[in-house]
Coordinates of C-alpha atoms and ligand atoms in Angstrom, one line a residue:
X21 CA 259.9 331.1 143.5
X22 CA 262.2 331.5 140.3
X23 CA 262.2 328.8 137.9
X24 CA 264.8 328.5 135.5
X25 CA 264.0 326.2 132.5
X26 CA 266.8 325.2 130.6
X27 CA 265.2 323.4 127.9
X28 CA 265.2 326.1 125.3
X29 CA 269.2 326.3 124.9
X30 CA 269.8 322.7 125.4
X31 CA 269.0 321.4 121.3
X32 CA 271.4 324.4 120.6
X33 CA 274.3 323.9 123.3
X34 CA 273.8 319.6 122.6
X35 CA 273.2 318.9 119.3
X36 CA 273.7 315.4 119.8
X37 CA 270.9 314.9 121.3
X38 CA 268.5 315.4 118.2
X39 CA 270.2 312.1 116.5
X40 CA 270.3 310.4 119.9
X41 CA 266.5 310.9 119.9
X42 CA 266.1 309.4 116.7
X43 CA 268.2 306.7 117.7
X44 CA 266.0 305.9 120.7
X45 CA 262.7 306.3 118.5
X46 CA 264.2 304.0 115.8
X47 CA 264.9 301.4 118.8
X48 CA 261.7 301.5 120.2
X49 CA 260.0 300.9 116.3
X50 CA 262.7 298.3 116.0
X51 CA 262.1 296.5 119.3
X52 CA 257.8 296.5 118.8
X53 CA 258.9 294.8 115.3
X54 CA 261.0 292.2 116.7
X55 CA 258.9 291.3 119.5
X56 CA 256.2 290.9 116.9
X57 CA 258.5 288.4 114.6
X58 CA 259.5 286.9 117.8
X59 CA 256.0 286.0 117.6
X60 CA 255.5 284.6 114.3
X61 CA 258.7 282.7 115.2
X62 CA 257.4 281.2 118.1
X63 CA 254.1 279.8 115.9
X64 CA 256.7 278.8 112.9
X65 CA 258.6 276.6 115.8
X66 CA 255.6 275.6 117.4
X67 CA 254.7 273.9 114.3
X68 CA 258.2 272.6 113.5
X69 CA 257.7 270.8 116.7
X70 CA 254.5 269.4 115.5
X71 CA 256.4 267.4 112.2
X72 CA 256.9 264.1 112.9
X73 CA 258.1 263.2 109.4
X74 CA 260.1 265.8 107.0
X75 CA 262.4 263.1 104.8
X76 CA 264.0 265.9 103.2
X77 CA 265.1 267.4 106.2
X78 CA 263.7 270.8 104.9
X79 CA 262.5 272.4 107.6
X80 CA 264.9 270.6 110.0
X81 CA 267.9 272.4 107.9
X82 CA 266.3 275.7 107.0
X83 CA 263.8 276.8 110.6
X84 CA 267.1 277.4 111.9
X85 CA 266.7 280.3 115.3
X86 CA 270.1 281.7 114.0
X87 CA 268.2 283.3 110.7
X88 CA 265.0 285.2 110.4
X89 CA 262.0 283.6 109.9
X90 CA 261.6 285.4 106.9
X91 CA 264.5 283.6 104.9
X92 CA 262.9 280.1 105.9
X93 CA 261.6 277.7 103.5
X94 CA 258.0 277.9 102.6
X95 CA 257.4 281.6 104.5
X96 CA 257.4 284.7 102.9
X97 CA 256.8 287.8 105.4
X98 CA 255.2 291.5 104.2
X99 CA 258.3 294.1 103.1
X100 CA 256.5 297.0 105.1
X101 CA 255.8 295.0 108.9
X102 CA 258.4 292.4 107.8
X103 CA 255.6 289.7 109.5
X104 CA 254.9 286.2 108.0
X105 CA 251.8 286.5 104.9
X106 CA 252.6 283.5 103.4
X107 CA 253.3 279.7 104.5
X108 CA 253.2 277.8 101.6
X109 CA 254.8 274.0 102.8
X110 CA 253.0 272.3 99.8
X111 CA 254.2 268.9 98.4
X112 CA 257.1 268.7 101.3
X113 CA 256.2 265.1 101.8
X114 CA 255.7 266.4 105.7
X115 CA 253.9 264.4 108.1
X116 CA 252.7 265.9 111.4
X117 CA 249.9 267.9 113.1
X118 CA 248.9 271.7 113.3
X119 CA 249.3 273.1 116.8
X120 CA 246.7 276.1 117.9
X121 CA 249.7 278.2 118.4
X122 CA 249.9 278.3 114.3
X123 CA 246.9 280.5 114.8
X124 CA 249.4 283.3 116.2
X125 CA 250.7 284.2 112.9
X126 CA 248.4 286.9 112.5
X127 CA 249.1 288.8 109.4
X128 CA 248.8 285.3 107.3
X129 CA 246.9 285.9 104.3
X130 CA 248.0 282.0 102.5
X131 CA 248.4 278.8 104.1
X132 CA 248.9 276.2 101.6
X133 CA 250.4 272.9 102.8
X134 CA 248.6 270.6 100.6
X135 CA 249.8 267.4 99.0
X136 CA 251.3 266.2 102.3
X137 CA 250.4 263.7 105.5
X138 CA 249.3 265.8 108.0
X139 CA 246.9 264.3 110.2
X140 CA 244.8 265.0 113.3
X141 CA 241.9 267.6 113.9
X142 CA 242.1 271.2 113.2
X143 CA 242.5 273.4 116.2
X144 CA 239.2 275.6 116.7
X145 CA 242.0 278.5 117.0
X146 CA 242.8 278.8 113.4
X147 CA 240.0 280.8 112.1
X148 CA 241.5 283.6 114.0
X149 CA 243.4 284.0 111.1
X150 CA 240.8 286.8 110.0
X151 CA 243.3 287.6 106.9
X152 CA 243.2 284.8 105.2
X153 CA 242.3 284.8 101.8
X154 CA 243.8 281.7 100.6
X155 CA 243.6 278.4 102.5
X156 CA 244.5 275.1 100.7
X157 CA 244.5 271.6 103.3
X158 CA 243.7 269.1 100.2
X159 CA 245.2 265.8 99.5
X160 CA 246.3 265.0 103.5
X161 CA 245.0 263.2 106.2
X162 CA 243.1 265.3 108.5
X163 CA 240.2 264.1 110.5
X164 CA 237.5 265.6 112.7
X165 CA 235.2 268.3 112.1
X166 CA 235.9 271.5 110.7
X167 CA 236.1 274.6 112.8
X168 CA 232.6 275.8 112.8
X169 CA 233.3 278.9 113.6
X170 CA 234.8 278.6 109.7
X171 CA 232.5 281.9 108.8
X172 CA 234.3 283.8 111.0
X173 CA 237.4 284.1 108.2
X174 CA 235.6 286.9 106.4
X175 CA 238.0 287.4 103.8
X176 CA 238.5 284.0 102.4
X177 CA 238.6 283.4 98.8
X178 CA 239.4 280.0 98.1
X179 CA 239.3 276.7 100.7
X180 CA 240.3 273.7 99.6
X181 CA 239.6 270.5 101.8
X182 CA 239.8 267.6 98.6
X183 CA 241.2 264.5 99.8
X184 CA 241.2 264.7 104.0
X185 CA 238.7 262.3 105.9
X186 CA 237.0 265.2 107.2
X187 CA 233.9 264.4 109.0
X188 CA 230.5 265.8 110.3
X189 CA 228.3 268.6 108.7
X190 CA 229.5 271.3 106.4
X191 CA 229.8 274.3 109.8
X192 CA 226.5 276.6 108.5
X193 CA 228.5 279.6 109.3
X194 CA 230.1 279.4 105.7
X195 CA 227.3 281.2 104.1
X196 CA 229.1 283.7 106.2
X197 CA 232.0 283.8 103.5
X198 CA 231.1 286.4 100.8
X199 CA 234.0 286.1 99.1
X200 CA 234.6 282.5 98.4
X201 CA 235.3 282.1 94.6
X202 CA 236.5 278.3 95.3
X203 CA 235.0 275.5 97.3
X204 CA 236.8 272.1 97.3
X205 CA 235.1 269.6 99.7
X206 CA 235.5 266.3 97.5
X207 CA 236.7 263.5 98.8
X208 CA 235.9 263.9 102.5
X209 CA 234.1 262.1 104.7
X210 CA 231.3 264.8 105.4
X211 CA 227.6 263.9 106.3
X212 CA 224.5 265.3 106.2
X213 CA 223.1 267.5 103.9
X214 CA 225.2 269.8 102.5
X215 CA 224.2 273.6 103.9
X216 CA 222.1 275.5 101.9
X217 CA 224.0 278.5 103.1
X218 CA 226.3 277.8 100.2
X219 CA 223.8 278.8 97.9
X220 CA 224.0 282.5 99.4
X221 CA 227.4 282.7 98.4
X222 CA 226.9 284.8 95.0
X223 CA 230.9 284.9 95.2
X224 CA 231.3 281.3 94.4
X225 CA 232.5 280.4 90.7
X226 CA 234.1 277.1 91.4
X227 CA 232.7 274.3 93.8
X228 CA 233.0 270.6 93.8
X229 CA 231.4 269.2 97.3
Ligands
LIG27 C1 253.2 294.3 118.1 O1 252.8 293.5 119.2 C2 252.2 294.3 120.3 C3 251.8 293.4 121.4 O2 252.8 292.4 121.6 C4 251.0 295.0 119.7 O3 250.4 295.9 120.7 C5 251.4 295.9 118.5 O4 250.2 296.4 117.9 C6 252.0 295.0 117.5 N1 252.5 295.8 116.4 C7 252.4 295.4 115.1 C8 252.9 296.4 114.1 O5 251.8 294.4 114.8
LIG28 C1 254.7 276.5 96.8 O1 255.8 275.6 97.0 C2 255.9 274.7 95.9 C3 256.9 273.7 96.3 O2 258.0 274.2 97.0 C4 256.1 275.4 94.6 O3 256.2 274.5 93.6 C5 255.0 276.4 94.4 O4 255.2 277.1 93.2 C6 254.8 277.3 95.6 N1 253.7 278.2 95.4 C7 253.7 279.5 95.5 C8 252.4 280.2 95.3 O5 254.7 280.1 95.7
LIG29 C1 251.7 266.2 94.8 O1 253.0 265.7 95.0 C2 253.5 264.8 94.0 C3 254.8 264.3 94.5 O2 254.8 263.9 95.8 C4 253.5 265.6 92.7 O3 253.9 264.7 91.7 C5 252.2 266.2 92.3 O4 252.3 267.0 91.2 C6 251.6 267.0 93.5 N1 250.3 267.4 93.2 C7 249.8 268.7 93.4 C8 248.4 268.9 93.0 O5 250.6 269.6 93.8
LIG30 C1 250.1 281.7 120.9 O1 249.1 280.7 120.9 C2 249.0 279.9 122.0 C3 247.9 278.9 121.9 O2 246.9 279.3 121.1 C4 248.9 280.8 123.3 O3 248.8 280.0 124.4 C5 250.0 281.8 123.3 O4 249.8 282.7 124.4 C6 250.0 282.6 122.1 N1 250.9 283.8 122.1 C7 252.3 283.7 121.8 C8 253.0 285.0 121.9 O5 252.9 282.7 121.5
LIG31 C1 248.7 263.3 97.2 O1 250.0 263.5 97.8 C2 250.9 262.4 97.7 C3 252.1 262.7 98.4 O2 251.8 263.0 99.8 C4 251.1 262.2 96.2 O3 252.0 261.1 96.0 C5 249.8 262.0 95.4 O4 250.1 262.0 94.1 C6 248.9 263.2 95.7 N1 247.6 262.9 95.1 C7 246.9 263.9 94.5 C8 245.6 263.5 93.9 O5 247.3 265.0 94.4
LIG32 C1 233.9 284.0 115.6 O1 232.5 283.8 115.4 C2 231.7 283.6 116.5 C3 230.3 283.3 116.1 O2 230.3 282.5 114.9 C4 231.8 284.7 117.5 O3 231.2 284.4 118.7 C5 233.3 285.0 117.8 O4 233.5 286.1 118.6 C6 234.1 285.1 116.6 N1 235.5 285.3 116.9 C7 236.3 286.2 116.4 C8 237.7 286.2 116.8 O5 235.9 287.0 115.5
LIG33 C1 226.9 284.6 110.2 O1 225.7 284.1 109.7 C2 224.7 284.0 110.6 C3 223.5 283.3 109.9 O2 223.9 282.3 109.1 C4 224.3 285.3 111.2 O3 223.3 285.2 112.2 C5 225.6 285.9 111.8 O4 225.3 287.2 112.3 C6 226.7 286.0 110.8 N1 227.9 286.5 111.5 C7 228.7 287.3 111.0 C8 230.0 287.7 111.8 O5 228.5 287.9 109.9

């Protein structure tokens, strides 16, 4: 049987197709991107859903679907992946809840939405945020226990808790944290002695409990 392969002349005799390739390549990168912002989007909205009270109408005017969720208030997404790292909603006089689905956002190395009224419990979901480094809750309303699979946020440098009605024990699996530098628990409603796990934190340099 005689084969014929044509593929060595084709580049040469169709030179359009080398750009058309690139095209298609670019495309794919592009579509994996936005199905991955579709993502964060979906997490962003989730919680937009969740705000019961914004009097400002911040969110209400700028989480609009017909921009990117990187030009929304509050978020600020990485320049290479172009995925939300930052959700910073502090002082927004919000009042709402935090749905699991915020635990989605998966590239978020900063939540900060302290000096609000957000209220509720905190969904066991949001320590899958394993890039966090910066997590600041104080001065709200949130009740419940904390997640106590809390250690599981390797990375975290600073949590801040001041001023919730948090309740129950400190979770032990802190001590996992060996990179706290700041521990703000004061002003909670926490029982039980506080875990002695924090004392194998060598990381920590600021800590009011
Ligand atoms: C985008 O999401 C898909 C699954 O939806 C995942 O396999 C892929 O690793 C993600 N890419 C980036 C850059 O996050
Ligand atoms: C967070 O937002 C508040 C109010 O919008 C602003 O004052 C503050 O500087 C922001 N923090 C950061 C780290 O961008
Ligand atoms: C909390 O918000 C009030 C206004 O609602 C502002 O005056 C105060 O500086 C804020 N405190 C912090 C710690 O951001
Ligand atoms: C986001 O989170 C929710 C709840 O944790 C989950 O049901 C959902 O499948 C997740 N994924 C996307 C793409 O929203
Ligand atoms: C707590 O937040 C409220 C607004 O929600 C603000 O009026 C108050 O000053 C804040 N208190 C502290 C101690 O930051
Ligand atoms: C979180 O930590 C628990 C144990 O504390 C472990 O069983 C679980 O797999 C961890 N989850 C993730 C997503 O790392
Ligand atoms: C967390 O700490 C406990 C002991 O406090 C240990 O048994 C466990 O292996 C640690 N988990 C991780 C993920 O480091």
């Amino acid at each position: 049987m005689i084969c014929i392969l044509p593929t060595p002349n084709l580049m040469a005799k169709t030179p359009f197709l080398i750009p058309l390739m690139f095209l298609l390549l670019f495309a794919t990168f592009r579509a994996t991107l936005s199905a991955n912002i579709t993502i964060d989007e979906f997490a962003l909205l989730a919680l937009k859903s969740h705000i019961t009270h914004d009097p400002h109408n911040l969110l209400a005017t700028s989480w609009s679907t017909s921009v990117s969720v990187c030009n929304w208030i509050g978020v600020t997404c990485g320049s290479r992946h172009h995925r939300v790292i930052a959700l910073n909603l502090s002082s927004m006089d919000l009042t709402g809840t935090i749905p699991s689905q915020l635990a989605n956002l998966s590239f978020l190395g900063w939540l900060d939405i302290h000096n609000n009224s957000f209220h509720g419990s905190l969904p066991t979901e949001l320590t899958n945020l394993h890039r966090l480094k910066y997590l600041n809750f104080g001065n709200n309303s949130f009740t419940g226990v904390f997640p106590s699979t809390l250690g599981n946020l390797s990375k975290l440098e600073r949590l801040v808790l001041y001023r919730n009605d948090f309740k129950g024990q400190i979770p032990i699996t802190i001590g996992n944290l060996s990179n706290l530098e700041w521990l703000y628990l004061d002003y909670n409603s926490f029982s039980g002695s506080i875990s002695f796990s924090i004392l194998n934190i060598f990381s920590l340099v600021k800590r009011f409990i």
